Coordinates of C-alpha atoms and ligand atoms in Angstrom, one line a residue:
X256 CA -113.9 97.7 20.7
X257 CA -112.7 99.2 23.7
X258 CA -115.8 100.6 25.0
X259 CA -117.1 96.4 24.6
X260 CA -114.4 95.6 26.5
X261 CA -115.5 97.8 29.5
X262 CA -118.9 97.1 29.6
X263 CA -117.8 93.1 30.2
X264 CA -116.0 93.8 32.6
X265 CA -112.5 92.7 30.3
X266 CA -109.1 94.3 29.5
X267 CA -107.9 95.5 26.2
X268 CA -105.6 92.7 26.0
X269 CA -108.9 90.3 26.9
X270 CA -111.1 91.4 24.0
X271 CA -107.5 90.9 21.5
X272 CA -108.3 87.0 23.1
X273 CA -112.0 87.0 22.5
X274 CA -112.1 88.2 19.2
X275 CA -109.9 85.1 18.4
X276 CA -111.9 82.9 20.0
X277 CA -115.0 81.2 18.7
X278 CA -117.8 80.5 21.2
X279 CA -119.3 77.7 21.2
X280 CA -122.5 75.8 22.3
X281 CA -123.4 74.9 26.0
X282 CA -124.1 71.6 27.6
X283 CA -126.7 70.6 30.0
X284 CA -127.1 68.1 32.8
X285 CA -130.1 66.6 34.9
X286 CA -130.4 63.4 37.3
X287 CA -133.3 61.9 38.8
X288 CA -131.5 59.6 42.0
X289 CA -133.0 59.7 45.3
X290 CA -130.8 58.4 47.8
X291 CA -127.6 58.8 45.3
X292 CA -124.7 61.9 45.5
X293 CA -126.9 63.7 43.0
X294 CA -124.7 66.9 43.2
X295 CA -120.9 64.8 42.7
X296 CA -123.0 63.0 39.9
X297 CA -123.4 65.9 38.0
X298 CA -120.3 67.3 38.5
X299 CA -118.7 64.6 36.6
X300 CA -121.2 64.7 33.8
X301 CA -120.0 68.4 33.8
X302 CA -116.5 67.3 33.2
X303 CA -117.4 65.3 30.4
X304 CA -119.7 67.8 28.9
X305 CA -116.9 70.5 29.7
X306 CA -115.8 70.8 25.4
X307 CA -119.2 72.0 25.0
X308 CA -119.0 75.4 27.2
X309 CA -115.7 77.1 29.9
X310 CA -116.8 80.0 30.4
X311 CA -119.5 79.0 33.7
X312 CA -120.7 76.2 35.3
X313 CA -122.9 75.0 37.2
X314 CA -124.9 72.8 39.9
X315 CA -128.8 73.0 41.1
X316 CA -129.8 70.5 44.0
X317 CA -133.4 69.8 45.2
X318 CA -134.0 67.5 48.8
X319 CA -138.0 68.7 47.9
X320 CA -137.9 71.7 49.6
X321 CA -136.4 74.8 47.6
X322 CA -133.2 74.6 45.7
X323 CA -129.7 74.8 45.8
X324 CA -127.3 75.9 43.2
X325 CA -123.8 77.3 42.8
X326 CA -122.5 78.7 40.0
X327 CA -119.3 81.0 38.4
X328 CA -117.4 82.2 35.8
X329 CA -114.7 79.6 34.8
X330 CA -114.0 76.1 34.5
X331 CA -115.7 72.9 36.2
X332 CA -112.4 72.6 38.0
X333 CA -112.0 75.6 38.9
X334 CA -115.6 76.3 40.5
X335 CA -116.6 73.8 42.5
X336 CA -114.6 72.2 45.6
X337 CA -115.3 68.9 47.1
X338 CA -117.0 71.1 50.2
X339 CA -118.6 72.7 47.7
X340 CA -120.1 69.5 46.5
X341 CA -120.5 67.8 49.7
X342 CA -122.9 71.1 50.7
X343 CA -124.8 70.5 47.7
X344 CA -127.6 67.9 48.9
X345 CA -130.3 66.5 46.8
X346 CA -132.5 64.4 45.2
X347 CA -132.8 65.8 42.0
X348 CA -130.1 67.8 40.2
X349 CA -128.9 69.9 37.2
X350 CA -125.9 71.2 35.8
X351 CA -124.6 73.6 33.3
X352 CA -121.5 74.4 31.1
X353 CA -121.7 77.5 29.5
X354 CA -119.8 79.6 26.7
X355 CA -121.6 82.7 25.9
X356 CA -123.7 82.9 22.6
X357 CA -126.3 85.4 22.3
X358 CA -126.0 86.7 26.3
X359 CA -122.7 88.6 26.6
X360 CA -120.1 86.7 29.0
X361 CA -121.4 88.0 32.8
X362 CA -121.2 86.3 35.6
X363 CA -125.2 86.9 35.8
X364 CA -125.7 85.0 32.7
X365 CA -124.3 81.5 34.3
X366 CA -126.8 79.1 34.6
X367 CA -128.8 76.7 35.6
X368 CA -131.4 79.7 36.3
X369 CA -133.7 79.4 39.3
X370 CA -136.1 81.3 40.4
X371 CA -139.0 81.0 42.4
X372 CA -142.8 80.7 41.6
X373 CA -146.5 79.6 42.1
X374 CA -145.6 76.5 42.7
X375 CA -141.9 76.7 44.7
X376 CA -139.0 76.6 43.0
X377 CA -137.5 76.6 39.5
X378 CA -134.4 75.6 37.7
X379 CA -133.6 76.0 33.9
X380 CA -130.6 75.3 31.8
X381 CA -130.6 75.5 28.2
X382 CA -128.5 75.0 25.1
X383 CA -129.8 76.8 22.2
X384 CA -131.2 80.0 20.7
X385 CA -134.5 81.3 20.8
X386 CA -134.9 83.4 18.1
X387 CA -138.0 85.1 19.2
X388 CA -137.2 86.2 22.8
X389 CA -136.7 89.7 22.4
X390 CA -139.9 89.7 21.4
X391 CA -141.3 87.3 23.8
X392 CA -139.3 89.6 25.8
X393 CA -141.1 92.8 25.3
X394 CA -144.3 91.4 25.8
X395 CA -143.7 90.1 29.1
X396 CA -141.7 93.5 30.0
X397 CA -145.1 95.1 29.2
X398 CA -147.0 93.6 31.2
X399 CA -144.5 94.2 34.1
X400 CA -142.1 91.2 33.9
X401 CA -138.4 92.4 34.8
X402 CA -134.8 90.6 33.9
X403 CA -131.8 90.5 35.2
X404 CA -129.4 88.6 32.7
X405 CA -129.9 88.2 29.1
X406 CA -130.5 84.3 28.9
X407 CA -133.6 82.6 27.1
X408 CA -133.4 80.9 30.7
X409 CA -135.0 83.2 32.4
X410 CA -137.6 84.2 29.8
X411 CA -138.4 81.1 29.9
X412 CA -138.6 80.5 33.2
X413 CA -141.0 83.4 33.0
X414 CA -143.0 81.8 30.5
X415 CA -143.4 79.1 32.9
X416 CA -144.5 80.9 35.6
X417 CA -147.1 82.6 33.8
X418 CA -148.8 79.7 33.0
X419 CA -148.9 78.6 36.7
X420 CA -151.8 78.2 37.6
X421 CA -151.9 74.8 35.1
X422 CA -150.1 71.1 35.4
X423 CA -146.6 71.9 34.4
X424 CA -146.9 69.5 31.6
X425 CA -149.3 71.8 30.4
X426 CA -147.6 75.0 31.5
X427 CA -144.5 73.6 29.9
X428 CA -146.2 73.0 26.5
X429 CA -148.0 76.2 26.5
X430 CA -144.5 77.7 26.9
X431 CA -142.9 75.7 24.2
X432 CA -145.0 76.9 21.6
X433 CA -144.7 80.0 22.2
X434 CA -140.7 79.6 22.1
X435 CA -139.2 79.9 18.4
X436 CA -135.8 78.4 17.8
X437 CA -133.3 75.8 19.1
X438 CA -133.4 74.4 22.3
X439 CA -132.2 71.1 24.5
X440 CA -133.7 72.5 28.0
X441 CA -133.1 70.4 31.0
X442 CA -135.1 71.8 34.2
X443 CA -135.9 71.3 37.5
X444 CA -138.9 71.7 39.9
X445 CA -139.0 70.5 43.5
X446 CA -140.1 67.1 43.0
X447 CA -139.7 66.8 39.0
X448 CA -136.5 66.5 36.4
X449 CA -137.8 67.5 32.9
X450 CA -136.2 67.7 29.5
X451 CA -137.0 68.8 26.7
X452 CA -136.2 69.3 22.7
X453 CA -137.1 71.9 20.3
X454 CA -139.7 70.5 17.3
X455 CA -136.6 70.4 14.9
X456 CA -134.4 68.5 17.4
X457 CA -131.5 71.2 16.5
X458 CA -129.4 70.3 19.6
X459 CA -128.8 66.9 21.1
X460 CA -130.4 66.1 24.4
X461 CA -130.4 62.3 25.5
X462 CA -131.9 59.7 28.1
X463 CA -130.2 57.4 30.5
X464 CA -130.2 55.4 33.3
X465 CA -128.5 54.1 36.7
X466 CA -129.6 51.8 38.5
X467 CA -133.0 53.7 39.8
X468 CA -132.2 57.0 38.5
X469 CA -132.7 58.8 35.8
X470 CA -130.1 61.3 33.8
X471 CA -130.8 63.5 30.8
X472 CA -127.5 65.0 29.1
X473 CA -126.4 66.6 26.2
X474 CA -124.2 64.2 25.0
X475 CA -123.9 60.0 25.7
X476 CA -120.3 60.9 27.0
X477 CA -121.7 61.7 30.4
X478 CA -123.5 58.8 30.3
X479 CA -120.3 56.5 29.5
X480 CA -118.8 58.9 32.6
X481 CA -120.7 57.8 35.1
X482 CA -121.1 54.4 33.9
X483 CA -125.1 54.8 32.8
X484 CA -126.8 53.1 30.2
X485 CA -128.0 54.8 27.6
X486 CA -131.6 54.8 26.7
X487 CA -132.1 56.8 24.1
X488 CA -132.5 60.5 22.9
X489 CA -135.1 62.6 23.3
X490 CA -137.4 63.3 20.4
X491 CA -137.9 66.5 18.7
X492 CA -140.8 68.2 20.4
X493 CA -140.9 65.8 23.1
X494 CA -141.4 66.6 26.6
X495 CA -139.8 64.1 28.9
X496 CA -140.9 64.4 32.8
X497 CA -139.0 61.7 35.5
X498 CA -140.8 61.8 39.1
X499 CA -141.5 59.5 41.7
X500 CA -143.8 57.3 39.6
X501 CA -141.0 56.9 36.4
X502 CA -140.4 58.7 33.2
X503 CA -143.5 60.1 31.4
X504 CA -143.4 61.6 27.5
X505 CA -145.6 64.1 25.7
X506 CA -144.9 65.0 22.5
X507 CA -145.8 68.8 22.0
X508 CA -145.2 68.9 18.1
X509 CA -144.0 66.8 15.4
X510 CA -145.1 67.5 12.6
X511 CA -142.3 69.9 11.2
X512 CA -138.8 68.3 9.3
X513 CA -135.9 67.8 11.7
X514 CA -133.2 69.6 11.5
X515 CA -130.0 68.5 13.8
X516 CA -127.2 70.8 13.6
X517 CA -124.3 69.1 11.3
X518 CA -122.0 71.3 13.0
X519 CA -122.1 68.9 16.2
X520 CA -120.7 66.1 14.1
X521 CA -118.2 68.6 12.2
X522 CA -116.7 70.3 15.6
X523 CA -118.9 70.5 18.8
X524 CA -120.0 67.1 20.3
X525 CA -117.3 65.0 21.7
X526 CA -116.0 61.8 19.2
X527 CA -117.1 59.4 21.7
X528 CA -121.0 60.5 21.7
X529 CA -123.5 59.4 19.8
X530 CA -126.3 61.3 18.3
X531 CA -129.8 60.5 16.9
X532 CA -128.0 57.3 16.0
X533 CA -125.4 58.6 14.6
X534 CA -121.4 58.0 16.1
X535 CA -119.9 61.4 15.9
X536 CA -116.4 60.1 15.7
X537 CA -117.2 57.7 12.4
X538 CA -119.3 60.3 10.8
X539 CA -115.5 62.4 11.2
X540 CA -113.3 59.8 10.1
X541 CA -116.4 59.6 7.3
X542 CA -115.7 63.2 6.4
X543 CA -112.0 62.3 5.8
X544 CA -113.0 59.3 3.6
X545 CA -114.8 62.2 1.4
X546 CA -112.7 64.8 1.3
X547 CA -109.9 62.1 0.4
X548 CA -112.1 61.1 -2.4
X549 CA -113.0 64.2 -4.0
X550 CA -109.6 66.2 -2.9
X551 CA -106.5 63.4 -3.7
X552 CA -104.1 65.7 -3.0
X553 CA -100.5 64.7 -3.4
X554 CA -98.9 64.9 -0.2
X555 CA -96.3 62.9 1.6
X556 CA -97.8 62.6 5.3
X557 CA -100.7 63.9 6.5
X558 CA -101.3 65.3 9.8
X559 CA -104.2 66.5 12.0
X560 CA -105.0 70.4 13.7
X561 CA -105.3 68.5 17.0
X562 CA -107.2 68.0 18.9
X563 CA -110.3 68.8 16.4
X564 CA -108.5 67.2 12.8
X565 CA -107.7 64.7 14.5
X566 CA -110.4 61.8 13.5
X567 CA -110.5 63.4 9.9
X568 CA -106.8 63.2 9.0
X569 CA -108.0 59.5 9.8
X570 CA -110.3 59.1 7.2
X571 CA -108.5 60.9 4.8
X572 CA -105.1 59.3 5.5
X573 CA -106.7 55.9 5.5
X574 CA -108.8 56.2 2.0
X575 CA -105.7 57.4 0.7
X576 CA -103.5 54.9 2.4
X577 CA -100.6 58.0 3.2
X578 CA -98.4 58.2 6.1
X579 CA -100.5 59.3 9.0
X580 CA -98.6 61.0 12.1
X581 CA -99.0 63.7 15.1
X582 CA -97.0 66.2 13.1
X583 CA -98.1 69.0 15.4
X584 CA -97.8 68.7 19.5
X585 CA -100.2 70.1 22.0
X586 CA -99.8 71.4 24.9
X587 CA -102.3 70.5 27.1
X588 CA -101.4 71.9 30.3
X589 CA -101.7 75.4 29.6
X590 CA -104.9 76.7 31.0
X591 CA -105.6 80.1 31.1
X592 CA -102.7 81.7 30.4
X593 CA -101.7 85.1 31.1
X594 CA -101.0 86.7 27.4
X595 CA -100.2 90.3 26.8
X596 CA -101.9 92.2 24.0
X597 CA -98.8 92.9 21.5
X598 CA -98.3 90.7 18.7
X599 CA -95.2 89.2 19.5
X600 CA -97.0 88.1 23.1
X601 CA -99.9 86.1 20.7
X602 CA -97.2 84.9 18.4
X603 CA -95.0 82.8 21.2
X604 CA -98.8 81.7 22.5
X605 CA -99.1 79.8 19.3
X606 CA -95.9 78.3 19.5
X607 CA -96.4 77.7 23.4
X608 CA -99.8 75.9 22.2
X609 CA -99.0 73.8 19.6
X610 CA -95.2 72.8 18.0
X611 CA -94.6 70.8 14.8
X612 CA -92.1 68.0 15.0
X613 CA -89.9 68.8 12.6
X614 CA -88.2 65.9 11.4
X615 CA -91.7 64.4 10.3
X616 CA -92.5 67.6 7.9
X617 CA -89.1 69.1 7.4
X618 CA -88.7 68.8 3.3
X619 CA -92.3 67.3 2.9
X620 CA -95.6 67.8 1.3
X621 CA -97.4 68.2 4.0
X622 CA -101.5 67.5 3.9
X623 CA -103.0 69.2 7.3
X624 CA -106.0 68.7 8.1
X625 CA -108.6 71.0 10.1
X626 CA -112.5 70.3 10.4
X627 CA -112.8 73.6 9.4
X628 CA -111.9 77.5 9.2
X629 CA -114.1 80.0 10.2
X630 CA -112.2 83.3 10.3
X631 CA -109.0 81.6 8.9
X632 CA -106.9 82.4 11.9
X633 CA -106.0 79.1 12.6
X634 CA -105.2 77.9 9.6
X635 CA -103.2 81.0 8.9
X636 CA -101.1 80.0 12.2
X637 CA -100.5 76.4 11.6
X638 CA -99.4 77.3 8.1
X639 CA -97.1 79.7 9.5
X640 CA -95.8 77.5 11.8
X641 CA -95.3 74.2 9.3
X642 CA -93.6 76.5 6.8
X643 CA -91.0 77.8 9.7
X644 CA -90.5 74.1 10.6
X645 CA -89.4 73.4 6.8
X646 CA -92.2 71.7 5.1
X647 CA -91.9 71.9 0.9
X648 CA -95.6 72.1 0.6
X649 CA -98.6 72.9 2.7
X650 CA -102.2 71.8 2.0
X651 CA -105.1 72.7 3.7
X652 CA -107.6 69.7 4.0
X653 CA -110.7 71.0 6.2
X654 CA -113.4 68.2 6.2
X655 CA -116.4 70.7 6.4
X656 CA -117.9 72.7 3.4
X657 CA -116.9 76.6 4.5
X658 CA -118.8 78.4 7.0
X659 CA -119.8 81.2 4.9
X660 CA -123.6 82.2 7.1
X661 CA -123.8 82.9 11.0
X662 CA -125.6 80.9 13.0
X663 CA -128.7 82.2 15.2
X664 CA -129.4 78.7 16.5
X665 CA -126.7 78.3 19.6
X666 CA -123.1 78.5 18.5
X667 CA -121.6 82.1 18.0
X668 CA -120.2 81.6 14.7
X669 CA -119.7 85.6 14.2
X670 CA -121.2 87.6 12.6
X671 CA -120.4 87.6 8.6
X672 CA -118.2 89.7 8.0
X673 CA -116.0 88.3 10.3
X674 CA -116.1 84.4 8.0
X675 CA -113.7 84.3 6.2
X676 CA -115.2 82.3 3.5
X677 CA -118.5 84.3 3.2
X678 CA -115.9 87.5 2.0
X679 CA -113.3 85.4 -0.1
X680 CA -113.0 83.2 -3.2
X681 CA -111.5 79.5 -2.3
X682 CA -108.6 81.0 -3.9
X683 CA -108.1 84.0 -1.9
X684 CA -108.5 82.0 1.4
X685 CA -105.6 79.8 0.2
X686 CA -103.4 82.9 -0.4
X687 CA -105.0 84.2 2.8
X688 CA -103.5 81.6 5.2
X689 CA -100.4 80.9 2.3
X690 CA -101.3 77.4 1.9
X691 CA -100.3 75.8 -1.7
X692 CA -103.7 74.2 -1.7
X693 CA -107.2 74.5 -0.2
X694 CA -110.1 72.0 -0.3
X695 CA -112.8 71.7 1.7
X696 CA -115.3 69.1 1.4
X697 CA -118.6 69.4 -0.4
X698 CA -121.9 69.5 1.3
X699 CA -123.2 66.4 -0.9
X700 CA -119.7 64.8 0.8
X701 CA -121.4 65.9 4.1
X702 CA -124.1 63.8 3.7
X703 CA -123.0 61.0 2.3
X704 CA -120.1 61.2 5.8
X705 CA -123.6 61.7 8.2
X706 CA -125.2 58.7 5.9
X707 CA -128.0 60.5 4.9
X708 CA -129.0 63.5 3.3
X709 CA -132.2 64.7 5.1
X710 CA -132.7 66.0 8.7
X711 CA -129.6 68.1 9.5
X712 CA -129.2 72.0 9.6
X713 CA -126.7 73.4 7.5
X714 CA -127.7 76.9 8.2
X715 CA -123.7 78.3 8.9
X716 CA -122.7 75.7 5.5
X717 CA -125.9 76.9 3.2
X718 CA -127.9 79.9 4.2
X719 CA -130.9 78.0 4.8
X720 CA -132.3 78.5 7.6
X721 CA -135.0 75.9 9.2
X722 CA -135.3 77.0 11.9
X723 CA -136.0 81.0 10.9
X724 CA -134.1 84.0 11.4
X725 CA -134.1 85.9 14.8
X726 CA -137.1 88.3 15.3
X727 CA -137.4 91.2 17.7
X728 CA -134.9 94.0 19.5
X729 CA -132.5 94.0 21.6
X730 CA -133.7 94.5 25.2
X731 CA -131.7 93.8 28.0
X732 CA -128.5 93.9 25.8
X733 CA -126.8 96.7 28.1
X734 CA -126.6 95.0 31.6
X735 CA -123.4 95.4 33.3
X736 CA -121.3 94.1 35.5
X737 CA -118.3 94.6 37.5
X738 CA -116.5 91.6 37.3
X739 CA -113.0 90.8 38.0
X740 CA -111.2 91.0 34.9
X741 CA -110.5 87.3 32.9
X742 CA -108.6 85.9 31.0
X743 CA -108.8 84.0 27.8
X744 CA -107.4 80.9 27.5
X745 CA -104.9 80.9 24.8
X746 CA -106.3 78.6 21.6
Ligands
AMP300 P1 -110.6 79.8 12.3 O1 -109.4 80.1 13.3 O2 -111.4 81.1 13.2 O3 -110.7 79.9 11.1 O4 -111.6 79.1 13.6 C1 -111.4 77.2 12.8 C2 -111.3 76.7 14.0 O5 -111.6 76.9 14.8 C3 -110.7 75.4 14.1 O6 -109.3 74.8 14.4 C4 -111.7 74.3 14.2 O7 -111.7 73.3 14.8 C5 -112.3 75.9 15.2 N1 -113.9 75.8 15.5 C6 -114.6 75.9 14.6 N2 -115.7 76.3 15.8 C7 -115.5 76.7 16.6 C8 -116.3 77.2 17.3 N3 -117.4 77.5 17.3 N4 -115.6 77.5 18.6 C9 -114.6 77.1 18.7 N5 -114.1 76.7 17.8 C10 -113.9 76.2 16.5

């Protein structure tokens, strides 16, 4: 483990925290808006998408003559200054926030990726995971291609460049047919903005409008921030090209069944977003309501794990007419805090981040609601906190089915060995987190909450992988970089 930390330029203390931190999907954004301050608009949109990735942030712009880019490790607020944003002049812009999934957390892996090919500059921002990336890279490498990073965007740029003799639409079509797996892409050339969603529609991507400008974003909440209008979701297997003539759509594949990530609704997406016609807040609240029907546990008060459990807890409490309150206070001003490696430091960090309201908890049978249990770390700590504050009983209510399998499609839900529900029975998990009872939502309950049974990827909950399993070796896994050790956020 220490070696791994050294390889990534992290200290042992960072590693301790990294092991505790789940990783999540990325956020992508694009804007075609001659005459507008595209960098600033992209900057605000990235703020709205920050929940999708906190590892690195980047913005690329073009005025038609090359692409200018600024990207670095850190939060949007840390990466950009007024001076940087004012220096990024352009008519088209793309942005990315990243949390490392398959690639490691190196600056070289931050996005958008910019390269120069036959037709000029090209920038690529990706959310998802290409499962045949290693196989494709090996083929390209056999013909002399070199790779500087481990990100799929570099592979995608390489493929587009290989087909550069074709029109952009043909080159993109050929590239997408080569790729297997999950991708929501925003691509920029010197005169075009492109959005692509994989044939299964695994990751979200939507199209919006702001006056005469067109926008692409992982989630509709980015449009709301800019006062833009949501037009529609990009369809699975669709390439959208935006240029001076407007929006052109091309369906490159449409015969497969849709498999939108159900975990976007459980945890990742922001509650104020709508994805493929489903409002995230409403879906989460429904999950709580369904759990209330399935597991009507005898409790005096329902409290959420902030913030991910709030919608589910509201749904659970209202369905059963039980008193709901914010019994756990979250400190929102922690940011990036130095945390020592000792167990006592880690215990302190938990108290720093979350503190139960003793008056609400003491002597009560508490129903505590969270959206998911992955490794069990969060639940265990929270049950302990509630008991310390005098809860008489603690009942853990989880508004999703157990996470039993790794995700290979862009969300690093760890290795199977780290997924507590893959390793232990329900009662063993309950005992591990030290709760009086533990209830999960059923798969049927999840589908009822989402309003439909078909069209979702539930790989992490069902072990059914609709997009297939990853293929190929590990080319490029061992690139190292000397970088400033980066402290992990307290979660
Ligand atoms: P764990 O402590 O490993 O059981 O993780 C469960 C907690 O992390 C819950 O509070 C979830 O809301 C949250 N969570 C679930 N999936 C992820 C993810 N991919 N990235 C970050 N947090 C997550």
